[in-house]
Amino acid sequence: MSVKAAEDPREVLQALWPRLQALAVEPVRDEADIVERRAFQDMAFVAQWTVRGLSLKPNDVVPGWDEHFVTLVRENSRASKALEKSKSVEGQLEQKRLEYALASQAMVLPPPEMATRHFGTEAPLAPVHHATVQSTKYVRLKMSEVLTRFVATQRSQGIDGRVESEVAPIVNFVISLLDDPVMLEINGDHLLTIKREVAEIPLPKGFGQDERSLYFRWSTAKQSGWVRQRDEKAVQLKRVSQTTLDGKYAPGLTAFWKFAIEHSFAYGPVPSFEFGTKLNRPAAERDAYNEEEVLTFFGAPPFTGCKSIAHCWNEGPQYVQGYFFWANLIELLGGMRPSEIAQLRCRDILEFRGEPHFRYAPFAPDETEKQRFDPQPGGTRGKTSSAYRWIAIHRLLLKLGIVEHRDAIVDAYCQAKIKEAGGAGKLSDEQLAVIKDEAYEQWLFPDWKVYVRPKTEQIMWSHVLTKACTYGLKKLKIHRPGLSNYSARHAFKGMIDDVQGLSERSRKVIFGHSTKTNVSDG
């Protein structure tokens, strides 16, 4: 292809990309090889210069171009200097000696100091040989094979089924879209295709349970349009939202690509996966309860008196302090995430600086130090490391009996275990202490049923609470967009933001957000 005659310089850059990938990872083999490489370098330079004339960066057209081009230039420069030194009288003399040695016996190289002085490297350039030299660093695997290794690695590290449920679907979509390519052969055109088509995936609405793979939904919309006949009804298909693109698909592909590059299954750097068009719905803000909604929601029967546990939304004389009662109040008065509340254990209510707190941490205090030297699987999961923190228990929660609730669970467990053993008289002090320790490891809200996805075994901590809150909002006819089970946490956020003089770092600590965004916060 003639660079000067090409109508679109971007096409030239994309056409040169596979060859640049191949040359950048290989060392110069001989004089003929460097001639070819220097000629290619000149052509690539003109191509990228032309692209810059369009006010574009080469990396914008072909992600990874800059790094590979710099690597090629450096290797060509090193080899050129070595060749110049080898053409001197001393250099040619050493080269002849090396040829005689190679012809008569096993390889004999000159001393490293002499070789470096004459050739610029410990091993001078060998005579011209046209045998193909294979790189041992990179491994040619198809994308599906890399995905299998990625999932297995995540599993071996004790990570739950989130990889299979959140990362694998979008990677499998790309595998089907590109016909399972070898990752070392993926070029700029492939990446542009991914960025263009991921945004065209429809939502699951309008598809059956056996038709929900991302590729099936995408191919259906491509072939049959965005109106689908299902159960004799026309269903208008809609593209996935910007929230899904930014929060699930982009991080999933980034994590997969990072793994592939780290293990030499793909060339770096990691591409920038930015998806979205005007047809993808923007992210919906989670809104906070306003004052009227707080009074309506928390003035409903589950908090003031209901008919029974099964009929908690009907008024009655029963005062049920179950998981729904405590979770919503802790979210409103403490700002904890629902998934964090679900994982609280009885031992997580502790005194901190003379005040009662929830201690949200991976392990119990006496286990924390042990985990440093003998890590074991399990423990509490947090969204990030910053999620682990102390949360002050509001006075209202104390008046409602959260500590007594904890003590009742601990006492019930101890009494049951002692009864099993035939009475306290049959147990030693050490055995009684073990039972008490076990009692404090019990869930603070034992009636909170945690949903686990059957296929991937991913734990969905707040799934049940989300459904219960959604039902409650409908029951109370609170239909304002943006309200969810997170609205209580955001209402707490509003109260915190009204505190005068509170630093941004303190606010982040209260909510369990990262404080490492800049040096001063860190």
Coordinates of N, CA, C and O in Angstrom, one line a residue, residues 1 5 7 20 31-32 64 66 87 89 128 163 167 236 262 294 301 320 373 424 428 440 443 461 471 510:
M1 N 0.8 -1.2 0.0 CA 0.0 0.0 0.0 C 0.9 1.3 0.0 O 1.8 1.4 0.8
A5 N -0.5 7.7 -1.4 CA -1.6 7.7 -2.3 C -2.9 7.2 -1.6 O -4.0 7.3 -2.2
E7 N -6.2 7.1 0.5 CA -7.3 8.1 0.7 C -7.4 8.4 2.2 O -7.7 9.5 2.6
L20 N 3.7 -4.4 12.5 CA 4.4 -3.8 13.6 C 4.3 -4.6 14.9 O 5.3 -4.7 15.6
E31 N 21.8 -8.8 9.1 CA 21.9 -7.5 8.4 C 20.7 -7.3 7.4 O 20.1 -6.3 7.3
A32 N 20.3 -8.4 6.8 CA 19.2 -8.3 5.9 C 17.9 -8.0 6.6 O 17.0 -7.3 6.2
G64 N -2.3 0.9 21.3 CA -1.0 0.1 21.4 C 0.0 0.5 20.4 O 1.2 0.0 20.5
D66 N 1.8 3.3 19.8 CA 2.9 4.1 20.3 C 3.9 3.2 21.0 O 5.2 3.3 20.7
K87 N 31.8 -3.5 11.5 CA 32.5 -3.3 10.2 C 33.9 -2.7 10.3 O 34.6 -2.6 9.3
V89 N 37.9 -2.9 11.4 CA 38.9 -4.0 11.3 C 38.9 -5.0 12.4 O 38.8 -6.2 12.3
V128 N 24.1 -14.2 8.2 CA 22.7 -14.3 7.7 C 22.2 -15.7 7.7 O 22.8 -16.6 7.1
V163 N -17.1 -13.6 38.3 CA -16.4 -13.6 37.1 C -17.3 -14.2 36.0 O -17.4 -13.8 34.9
V167 N -18.1 -11.0 34.0 CA -17.0 -10.9 33.0 C -17.2 -11.8 31.8 O -17.1 -11.4 30.7
Q236 N -40.9 -3.9 21.8 CA -39.8 -2.9 21.3 C -38.6 -3.2 22.1 O -38.5 -3.0 23.3
E262 N -0.7 -9.6 31.0 CA 0.2 -10.0 32.1 C 0.8 -11.4 31.9 O 1.9 -11.6 32.3
V294 N -39.8 9.6 53.8 CA -39.2 9.0 55.0 C -40.3 8.7 56.0 O -40.5 7.6 56.6
P301 N -46.7 -0.2 58.5 CA -46.8 -1.3 59.4 C -45.5 -2.1 59.8 O -45.4 -2.5 61.0
V320 N -42.6 -6.6 64.8 CA -41.7 -7.6 64.3 C -40.3 -6.9 64.0 O -40.3 -6.1 63.1
F373 N -0.7 -14.0 58.9 CA 0.4 -15.0 58.8 C -0.1 -16.3 58.3 O 0.7 -17.1 57.8
A424 N -24.7 -27.4 81.6 CA -23.4 -26.7 81.7 C -22.4 -27.5 82.6 O -21.2 -27.4 82.5
S428 N -16.4 -28.1 80.3 CA -15.4 -27.4 81.0 C -15.4 -25.9 80.7 O -16.2 -25.5 79.8
Y440 N -21.0 -15.5 69.2 CA -20.7 -14.2 68.6 C -20.4 -14.2 67.1 O -20.4 -13.1 66.5
W443 N -24.9 -14.8 62.6 CA -25.4 -13.6 61.9 C -26.2 -12.7 62.8 O -27.0 -13.2 63.6
W461 N -26.0 -10.5 48.2 CA -26.3 -10.2 49.6 C -27.6 -9.4 49.8 O -28.4 -9.6 50.7
Y471 N -41.3 -3.9 46.6 CA -42.7 -4.3 46.9 C -43.3 -3.2 47.8 O -44.4 -2.8 47.6
I510 N -16.9 8.0 56.4 CA -18.2 7.7 56.9 C -18.9 6.8 56.0 O -19.6 5.8 56.4

